[in-house]
Amino acid sequence: MPDAATPDIAPLAVTAADLHLPTQPFSAAGLHLELVPAQARYSLRARDAGLLAATIGRALPDRIGDTLDGVIKLGPDEWLALLPAGATLPLGEGLPVSVVDVSARAVGFTITGPGAAALIATGCPLDVERMAPGRATRTLFETVEIVLWRQSETAFRVDCWRSFAPWLWAALVAGAQG
Amino acid sequence: MLLIHCPYCAEARPEVEFAYGGQAHIARPLDPSALSDADWEQYLYIRNNPRGRHHERWRHAHGCGRFFNAVRDTVTDKFEVTYPAGEAAR
Amino acid sequence: MSGYRLPTGGRVDRAKSVSFSFDGQSYTGLAGDNLASALVANGVTLFGRSFKYHRPRGILGMGSEEPNALVTVDRGPGRTTPNLRAPSVPLHSGLVASSQNRFPSLKFDLGAVNDKLGAFFPAGFYNKTFMWPRSAWEKLYEPAIRQMAGLGDSPTSRDPDHYASTYAHCEVLVVGAGPAGIEAALAAAQSGDRVILVDEQEEIGGGALADPAQWAWLTDARAQLLALSNVQLLERTTAIAHLHQNFVVAVQRLTDHVAPAQAQGAREKLWRIRAARVVLAQGAIERPLVFDGNDVPGVMLASAGRSLALRFGVAPGHAVAVMATHDSGWHDALALAKAGVHIVAIIDVRDDVSSDLLDAAGAAGIAVHLNHAVIGVGGRHAVKSVTIAAAGSSAARTLSCDCLLMAGGWTPTVHLWSHAKGSLRWDADWAAYLPDSIDDNVIAVGGGAGAWNYGSGVAVSNLPSPKPVHQQKAFVDFQNDVKARDIRLAVQEGFRSIEHIKRYTTNGMATDQGKTSNINGLQIASEVLSKPVTAVGLTTFRPPYTPQTFGALMGHHKDALFQPLRRTVIDDWAVANGAVFENVAQWRRARYFPQGSETMDQAVARECLAVRERVGMFDASTLGKIEVVGPDAAEFLNRMYTNPWKSLEPGRCRYGLLLREDGFIVDDGVSARLAPDRFHLTTTTGGAARVLGMMEDYLQTEWSDLDVWLTSTTEQYAVIAVQGPLARAVIAPLVAGIDLSHEAFPHMAVREGTICGVPTRLFRVSFTGELGFEVNVAAEHGLAVWQAIHEAGQAHGIVPYGTETMHVLRAEKGYIIVGQDTDGTLTPDDAGLGWAVGKKKPDFVGKRSLARPDIVGAGRKQLVGLLTKDPQVVLEEGAQIVADPAQPVPMTMLGHVTSSYHSATLGRSIALAMLVDGRAKLGETIYVPMPGGTIAAEVTGMVFLDPKGSRLDA
């Protein structure tokens, strides 16, 4: 058990406010950050994409990084479905598929404006400028794993796990402020 | 920071998205209990440390999530080729 | 001394004067000056004291190669930056700078006694002298040496600035915006490709800045670059590292060139640039000459004199002598003369200088001394004269002057080329290494590639002198005070490799990384070894090209953005209820909830008793969670974990122990089978990512035939542990759809239903030894459910408890914490968990290793309990255990204490420990020697409370 002689490690300069996810959008020159309202998220896995599509009753994108009706293909056997809040998918019991509700796992942001790509590039090592609209991928923003989806020339969507969201929001705001 | 071609994503991606996984093409014995202590030691601990071509495992941990194999030159750090796990050594 | 500002010339704005201070004295410079040019203009030529001998030093160069003129710039509290090179400090109104490494003042420095004792400070002096006793290093030698030999002082208060960073991608990156770099960027831009041009100076132009004939072109070229939308021009930006596959790191200085009050935004920005092609146009650095007195203030590179006069309109001296071994010195002398600087003489070691140069010197009225060399410099704080002699002659003559320019030839800047693992070739004409071949898509252009006509010259290691070398104060490395004789001594003492000579003499090891000293040192070593330079080798260039602030390297990662601090959805409630937190991995977790003035021990004791007697609640949300789904889920877990999983029925839980293939425990956790093809796994908080990665590894690469998939659900669920004899009574009114009775819902079972109206996966599990439940709900409902349970629990005396209390409760029961009670060398049997190993299973990860001879043999450390003889003494975690406290040091250590607490329930201390052959020592007394005395304890079993587990079945 630590005793009084144990020196304290200097606490990080983190205030309570730093740990909260602002609910108000943030706007700077040419940039707008906003939280995505709660929605349903499903992690979908299967060797046989056809079986998975039939199980959940939705078409799936073919190529890694492509998106189709809110479903992103993240890996050879992995998709992430971003659906309206409350939507549920059949679990496919007994079938060689995995359908897992991860609605509460992540928080989403939208980043819009002419400076959106440059803002994401402050912490994302991909050539974001050259990412085609409609493409999405799992990647990193500094040390935090994100799912990055370019929805148009000037609009991106970023999802990260819930507990990383305050940090990511603050890092994006810091990046927007230079 | 290296650029690594992910054979699944079919594009070169930044090294920070990847995790190194040690020497490649060391299959776990199908029946470990049948192995002598010496053979098990070989599987468990003995690895190559070549100067030059090295077969190694990487995982696109913050991308598609898949493990794959690579041939990398340990002198130049350059990747010669990457290929999906399960394929024969290049 | 009167000032040196020339009446005309230079790129400074003579209409804008700028006031600044140096060592407390006020001066005035001009807009466009840097600190060095402004001080020289004011007649200041003494800039600092040297590192070892405290010799007076002025400026040597006017670029980033400057080794001498290191200054500290003070921009207010927390904003002092030491060790800046004066020529690289842009002047702004109110700049406050000071010299370094002097006491009490720059002019009168007590440390200069070292210079008089110089004969006693040879190469390797520190290594040879301060050898023994070892302890004196820390207490005596190092502090004293640091006081005497030093650079500037580090700032001691918090840096209030913030720093930015970004990634950038381009098809062509050009490093260096001299004429070659600018031309390369303009050419590359034609294709429409993305081009980034970085340049470290205040304005682009490189060598052209000191050549008025090129200014019109430069103005036009800069305008062209700025007009191109596909070109990003980064001024005040130093490319510091050229890493794999054209990943170039650069630091852009954003605010240091303006007064603090005008500074807005980030101070510096880190650019992480990935380029398809890199064009290195770093130019070349002029080489000093090695002769007695070559470091007296006023002796400088000819290129520095040229830059002072032609770029800044400042004469390097009123009477300037030029010592050349290279044509470029003649060109500089002529240019200076044309600018109105009085050139006393050109001295050249060569006797065959081109007639064009001789004619031009004659026309300018400059005296010429061919086949001569400077053999001495008069003056200590400033040059008063130079003594010259013809080669091989001792007949000397003295020339009166206040400045001596050295033109020793040029060293192409190949630092970044070398970072990128490009090979170099020795070029005899340049007497320098030039870029040769490289794997990546990189080309070198301009002076840095040897493709620049500076004229011809000869390479000399030392200037010829009638004085023996060991009597000369002829400096090679100005910043580290390495003399020519030190390098000779190193070779005489047996050092042969340039890498060893470098480390022994410290030549090239200062913050300038030998920009002006490497080649001279190499040539001296080559000469003494009688080996060609190429056989002596070349030291390695390493990033960063110039020293940088930690802030620039950290970018946004400071203060709140230092790293993510993860918190659970219940964290707000914990804050509001006075929790004291601890960090566990990246999470912060409530450690205990003190009431009033309670200490931690008091709060933990109260929380423990409440759980044992009534009920407590605990936020377990940080536990790692993995959903394992697919027809082969049970088969997969059976292969991963030590115990059998295929027989586990849906609705039941099992403790899982995970080994590495070497047989050692890596993680554990209780997992539930929700359906034949669906499991809910838990892992330790810190092990969540590791376990998922390990399982993915086996699944993808060893057992890819299995139809099962893993999904992290750590953050999907908030987890609330409700523990204690009244746990059922607390949650019963809130739960629907689940029969909570012991018969219907036994220990180690899982049920799905609702709590507070929201879906829950309810586990009946216990990490306390009490009746307990773990409520899993979607994270968004976690706080509301927590509050509802807390409210419902009021009637039952519920208390929230934290991780410290959790640790005590589980230790009373002998439940281990992986990573605290294990250290990566414990097998299940070592940890007392042999029961968790499926003896009949043919295989699981790590099984084969459990049969290794070392694992089954005697003498292994095993986890046991310890009870101190004095029940109130709490052992120190980590304390070492011995059998015989009387044994002389070093004692035979048998293990260490892994967990230790005061147990309020038992009214005494308890501990867990790793102990050699521990289970064979039950009942024996062991000893824990501590600074305050030796503590005796009895070896016991690990379970201190309710060994039969009857409390679980309440």
PDB file of N, CA and C in Angstrom, chain C residues 20-25 27 35 39 44-50 54-59 68-74 80-86 89 95-109 150-154 381:
ATOM      1  N   PHE C  20      16.405  46.230 -29.056  1.00  0.00           N
ATOM      2  CA  PHE C  20      16.493  44.913 -28.418  1.00  0.00           C
ATOM      3  C   PHE C  20      17.555  44.995 -27.333  1.00  0.00           C
ATOM      4  N   SER C  21      17.696  43.913 -26.563  1.00  0.00           N
ATOM      5  CA  SER C  21      18.731  43.934 -25.534  1.00  0.00           C
ATOM      6  C   SER C  21      19.523  42.634 -25.554  1.00  0.00           C
ATOM      7  N   PHE C  22      20.793  42.768 -25.165  1.00  0.00           N
ATOM      8  CA  PHE C  22      21.673  41.607 -25.067  1.00  0.00           C
ATOM      9  C   PHE C  22      22.465  41.760 -23.779  1.00  0.00           C
ATOM     10  N   ASP C  23      22.394  40.761 -22.922  1.00  0.00           N
ATOM     11  CA  ASP C  23      23.037  40.801 -21.613  1.00  0.00           C
ATOM     12  C   ASP C  23      22.675  42.084 -20.858  1.00  0.00           C
ATOM     13  N   GLY C  24      21.423  42.485 -20.994  1.00  0.00           N
ATOM     14  CA  GLY C  24      20.923  43.609 -20.219  1.00  0.00           C
ATOM     15  C   GLY C  24      21.168  44.971 -20.820  1.00  0.00           C
ATOM     16  N   GLN C  25      21.933  45.027 -21.891  1.00  0.00           N
ATOM     17  CA  GLN C  25      22.214  46.319 -22.506  1.00  0.00           C
ATOM     18  C   GLN C  25      21.323  46.502 -23.736  1.00  0.00           C
ATOM     19  N   TYR C  27      20.212  47.894 -27.391  1.00  0.00           N
ATOM     20  CA  TYR C  27      20.814  48.174 -28.695  1.00  0.00           C
ATOM     21  C   TYR C  27      19.695  48.458 -29.685  1.00  0.00           C
ATOM     22  N   LEU C  35      19.938  38.503 -34.800  1.00  0.00           N
ATOM     23  CA  LEU C  35      20.621  38.956 -33.587  1.00  0.00           C
ATOM     24  C   LEU C  35      22.116  39.130 -33.830  1.00  0.00           C
ATOM     25  N   LEU C  39      24.030  42.731 -33.561  1.00  0.00           N
ATOM     26  CA  LEU C  39      25.061  42.952 -32.541  1.00  0.00           C
ATOM     27  C   LEU C  39      26.375  43.372 -33.182  1.00  0.00           C
ATOM     28  N   VAL C  44      29.413  44.743 -31.249  1.00  0.00           N
ATOM     29  CA  VAL C  44      29.563  43.613 -30.325  1.00  0.00           C
ATOM     30  C   VAL C  44      30.115  42.423 -31.109  1.00  0.00           C
ATOM     31  N   THR C  45      31.268  41.957 -30.730  1.00  0.00           N
ATOM     32  CA  THR C  45      31.813  40.786 -31.426  1.00  0.00           C
ATOM     33  C   THR C  45      32.005  39.608 -30.481  1.00  0.00           C
ATOM     34  N   LEU C  46      31.884  39.863 -29.175  1.00  0.00           N
ATOM     35  CA  LEU C  46      32.018  38.784 -28.192  1.00  0.00           C
ATOM     36  C   LEU C  46      30.622  38.244 -27.881  1.00  0.00           C
ATOM     37  N   PHE C  47      30.370  36.989 -28.216  1.00  0.00           N
ATOM     38  CA  PHE C  47      29.018  36.430 -28.104  1.00  0.00           C
ATOM     39  C   PHE C  47      28.884  35.394 -26.998  1.00  0.00           C
ATOM     40  N   GLY C  48      29.998  34.769 -26.628  1.00  0.00           N
ATOM     41  CA  GLY C  48      29.844  33.713 -25.629  1.00  0.00           C
ATOM     42  C   GLY C  48      31.177  33.167 -25.206  1.00  0.00           C
ATOM     43  N   ARG C  49      31.094  32.229 -24.291  1.00  0.00           N
ATOM     44  CA  ARG C  49      32.287  31.552 -23.793  1.00  0.00           C
ATOM     45  C   ARG C  49      32.242  30.109 -24.252  1.00  0.00           C
ATOM     46  N   SER C  50      33.408  29.570 -24.547  1.00  0.00           N
ATOM     47  CA  SER C  50      33.386  28.223 -25.104  1.00  0.00           C
ATOM     48  C   SER C  50      33.087  27.195 -24.017  1.00  0.00           C
ATOM     49  N   HIS C  54      36.143  27.955 -21.737  1.00  0.00           N
ATOM     50  CA  HIS C  54      35.585  29.294 -21.491  1.00  0.00           C
ATOM     51  C   HIS C  54      36.323  30.366 -22.285  1.00  0.00           C
ATOM     52  N   ARG C  55      36.755  30.003 -23.466  1.00  0.00           N
ATOM     53  CA  ARG C  55      37.433  31.009 -24.283  1.00  0.00           C
ATOM     54  C   ARG C  55      36.408  31.974 -24.872  1.00  0.00           C
ATOM     55  N   PRO C  56      36.794  33.234 -25.018  1.00  0.00           N
ATOM     56  CA  PRO C  56      35.863  34.194 -25.633  1.00  0.00           C
ATOM     57  C   PRO C  56      35.583  33.770 -27.080  1.00  0.00           C
ATOM     58  N   ARG C  57      34.349  33.882 -27.481  1.00  0.00           N
ATOM     59  CA  ARG C  57      34.000  33.481 -28.843  1.00  0.00           C
ATOM     60  C   ARG C  57      33.068  34.499 -29.501  1.00  0.00           C
ATOM     61  N   GLY C  58      33.276  34.679 -30.784  1.00  0.00           N
ATOM     62  CA  GLY C  58      32.366  35.499 -31.575  1.00  0.00           C
ATOM     63  C   GLY C  58      31.602  34.597 -32.516  1.00  0.00           C
ATOM     64  N   ILE C  59      31.082  35.173 -33.589  1.00  0.00           N
ATOM     65  CA  ILE C  59      30.378  34.317 -34.533  1.00  0.00           C
ATOM     66  C   ILE C  59      31.391  33.701 -35.487  1.00  0.00           C
ATOM     67  N   ASN C  68      29.398  28.831 -32.121  1.00  0.00           N
ATOM     68  CA  ASN C  68      29.854  29.621 -30.971  1.00  0.00           C
ATOM     69  C   ASN C  68      28.769  30.451 -30.320  1.00  0.00           C
ATOM     70  N   ALA C  69      28.084  31.207 -31.148  1.00  0.00           N
ATOM     71  CA  ALA C  69      27.234  32.281 -30.629  1.00  0.00           C
ATOM     72  C   ALA C  69      25.892  31.720 -30.188  1.00  0.00           C
ATOM     73  N   LEU C  70      25.931  30.936 -29.100  1.00  0.00           N
ATOM     74  CA  LEU C  70      24.695  30.373 -28.556  1.00  0.00           C
ATOM     75  C   LEU C  70      24.151  31.332 -27.506  1.00  0.00           C
ATOM     76  N   VAL C  71      22.883  31.633 -27.616  1.00  0.00           N
ATOM     77  CA  VAL C  71      22.280  32.613 -26.713  1.00  0.00           C
ATOM     78  C   VAL C  71      20.978  32.056 -26.148  1.00  0.00           C
ATOM     79  N   THR C  72      20.543  32.676 -25.071  1.00  0.00           N
ATOM     80  CA  THR C  72      19.240  32.367 -24.496  1.00  0.00           C
ATOM     81  C   THR C  72      18.310  33.532 -24.815  1.00  0.00           C
ATOM     82  N   VAL C  73      17.142  33.214 -25.346  1.00  0.00           N
ATOM     83  CA  VAL C  73      16.157  34.251 -25.631  1.00  0.00           C
ATOM     84  C   VAL C  73      15.030  34.122 -24.622  1.00  0.00           C
ATOM     85  N   ASP C  74      14.690  35.250 -24.019  1.00  0.00           N
ATOM     86  CA  ASP C  74      13.685  35.270 -22.960  1.00  0.00           C
ATOM     87  C   ASP C  74      12.443  35.993 -23.472  1.00  0.00           C
ATOM     88  N   THR C  80      11.646  30.912 -21.922  1.00  0.00           N
ATOM     89  CA  THR C  80      13.059  31.099 -22.233  1.00  0.00           C
ATOM     90  C   THR C  80      13.530  29.917 -23.056  1.00  0.00           C
ATOM     91  N   THR C  81      14.277  30.223 -24.096  1.00  0.00           N
ATOM     92  CA  THR C  81      14.816  29.166 -24.948  1.00  0.00           C
ATOM     93  C   THR C  81      16.329  29.287 -24.968  1.00  0.00           C
ATOM     94  N   PRO C  82      17.036  28.297 -24.435  1.00  0.00           N
ATOM     95  CA  PRO C  82      18.490  28.349 -24.429  1.00  0.00           C
ATOM     96  C   PRO C  82      19.083  27.830 -25.733  1.00  0.00           C
ATOM     97  N   ASN C  83      20.364  28.120 -25.912  1.00  0.00           N
ATOM     98  CA  ASN C  83      21.161  27.470 -26.966  1.00  0.00           C
ATOM     99  C   ASN C  83      20.704  27.783 -28.382  1.00  0.00           C
ATOM    100  N   LEU C  84      20.120  28.952 -28.569  1.00  0.00           N
ATOM    101  CA  LEU C  84      19.771  29.369 -29.929  1.00  0.00           C
ATOM    102  C   LEU C  84      21.004  29.980 -30.578  1.00  0.00           C
ATOM    103  N   ARG C  85      21.164  29.741 -31.838  1.00  0.00           N
ATOM    104  CA  ARG C  85      22.291  30.314 -32.572  1.00  0.00           C
ATOM    105  C   ARG C  85      21.940  31.753 -32.950  1.00  0.00           C
ATOM    106  N   ALA C  86      22.767  32.694 -32.533  1.00  0.00           N
ATOM    107  CA  ALA C  86      22.443  34.111 -32.745  1.00  0.00           C
ATOM    108  C   ALA C  86      22.116  34.430 -34.203  1.00  0.00           C
ATOM    109  N   VAL C  89      18.498  33.751 -34.900  1.00  0.00           N
ATOM    110  CA  VAL C  89      17.476  34.427 -34.093  1.00  0.00           C
ATOM    111  C   VAL C  89      17.065  35.691 -34.818  1.00  0.00           C
ATOM    112  N   LEU C  95      13.263  42.222 -28.345  1.00  0.00           N
ATOM    113  CA  LEU C  95      13.949  40.939 -28.152  1.00  0.00           C
ATOM    114  C   LEU C  95      14.893  41.027 -26.951  1.00  0.00           C
ATOM    115  N   VAL C  96      14.821  40.035 -26.074  1.00  0.00           N
ATOM    116  CA  VAL C  96      15.694  39.989 -24.900  1.00  0.00           C
ATOM    117  C   VAL C  96      16.552  38.735 -25.008  1.00  0.00           C
ATOM    118  N   ALA C  97      17.857  38.937 -25.193  1.00  0.00           N
ATOM    119  CA  ALA C  97      18.755  37.794 -25.351  1.00  0.00           C
ATOM    120  C   ALA C  97      19.914  37.930 -24.382  1.00  0.00           C
ATOM    121  N   SER C  98      20.512  36.805 -24.052  1.00  0.00           N
ATOM    122  CA  SER C  98      21.676  36.851 -23.166  1.00  0.00           C
ATOM    123  C   SER C  98      22.659  35.769 -23.557  1.00  0.00           C
ATOM    124  N   SER C  99      23.919  36.009 -23.173  1.00  0.00           N
ATOM    125  CA  SER C  99      24.953  35.027 -23.468  1.00  0.00           C
ATOM    126  C   SER C  99      24.912  33.918 -22.424  1.00  0.00           C
ATOM    127  N   GLN C 100      25.686  32.864 -22.662  1.00  0.00           N
ATOM    128  CA  GLN C 100      25.617  31.677 -21.818  1.00  0.00           C
ATOM    129  C   GLN C 100      27.014  31.262 -21.352  1.00  0.00           C
ATOM    130  N   ASN C 101      27.032  30.365 -20.384  1.00  0.00           N
ATOM    131  CA  ASN C 101      28.268  29.710 -19.950  1.00  0.00           C
ATOM    132  C   ASN C 101      29.329  30.718 -19.528  1.00  0.00           C
ATOM    133  N   ARG C 102      28.912  31.722 -18.779  1.00  0.00           N
ATOM    134  CA  ARG C 102      29.891  32.670 -18.261  1.00  0.00           C
ATOM    135  C   ARG C 102      29.460  33.073 -16.861  1.00  0.00           C
ATOM    136  N   PHE C 103      30.471  33.345 -16.025  1.00  0.00           N
ATOM    137  CA  PHE C 103      30.205  33.781 -14.669  1.00  0.00           C
ATOM    138  C   PHE C 103      31.398  34.584 -14.162  1.00  0.00           C
ATOM    139  N   PRO C 104      31.247  35.747 -13.654  1.00  0.00           N
ATOM    140  CA  PRO C 104      29.966  36.440 -13.492  1.00  0.00           C
ATOM    141  C   PRO C 104      29.512  37.194 -14.746  1.00  0.00           C
ATOM    142  N   SER C 105      30.435  37.450 -15.693  1.00  0.00           N
ATOM    143  CA  SER C 105      29.988  38.185 -16.873  1.00  0.00           C
ATOM    144  C   SER C 105      30.731  37.684 -18.087  1.00  0.00           C
ATOM    145  N   LEU C 106      30.239  38.081 -19.247  1.00  0.00           N
ATOM    146  CA  LEU C 106      30.821  37.601 -20.483  1.00  0.00           C
ATOM    147  C   LEU C 106      32.258  38.084 -20.649  1.00  0.00           C
ATOM    148  N   LYS C 107      32.505  39.334 -20.263  1.00  0.00           N
ATOM    149  CA  LYS C 107      33.848  39.893 -20.450  1.00  0.00           C
ATOM    150  C   LYS C 107      34.823  39.334 -19.425  1.00  0.00           C
ATOM    151  N   PHE C 108      34.315  39.173 -18.172  1.00  0.00           N
ATOM    152  CA  PHE C 108      35.183  38.677 -17.111  1.00  0.00           C
ATOM    153  C   PHE C 108      34.596  37.367 -16.617  1.00  0.00           C
ATOM    154  N   ASP C 109      35.167  36.276 -17.065  1.00  0.00           N
ATOM    155  CA  ASP C 109      34.582  34.965 -16.792  1.00  0.00           C
ATOM    156  C   ASP C 109      35.567  34.132 -15.998  1.00  0.00           C
ATOM    157  N   GLY C 150      29.224  24.110 -19.994  1.00  0.00           N
ATOM    158  CA  GLY C 150      27.811  24.007 -20.178  1.00  0.00           C
ATOM    159  C   GLY C 150      27.237  24.796 -21.307  1.00  0.00           C
ATOM    160  N   LEU C 151      25.987  24.513 -21.493  1.00  0.00           N
ATOM    161  CA  LEU C 151      25.185  25.265 -22.440  1.00  0.00           C
ATOM    162  C   LEU C 151      24.248  26.121 -21.597  1.00  0.00           C
ATOM    163  N   GLY C 152      23.199  26.606 -22.192  1.00  0.00           N
ATOM    164  CA  GLY C 152      22.296  27.478 -21.449  1.00  0.00           C
ATOM    165  C   GLY C 152      21.471  26.698 -20.448  1.00  0.00           C
ATOM    166  N   ASP C 153      20.771  27.424 -19.602  1.00  0.00           N
ATOM    167  CA  ASP C 153      19.946  26.784 -18.588  1.00  0.00           C
ATOM    168  C   ASP C 153      18.585  26.429 -19.165  1.00  0.00           C
ATOM    169  N   SER C 154      18.096  25.249 -18.782  1.00  0.00           N
ATOM    170  CA  SER C 154      16.754  24.870 -19.189  1.00  0.00           C
ATOM    171  C   SER C 154      15.747  25.737 -18.455  1.00  0.00           C
ATOM    172  N   HIS C 381      39.915  39.040 -26.738  1.00  0.00           N
ATOM    173  CA  HIS C 381      38.461  39.222 -26.872  1.00  0.00           C
ATOM    174  C   HIS C 381      38.080  39.682 -28.272  1.00  0.00           C
TER     175      HIS C 381
END
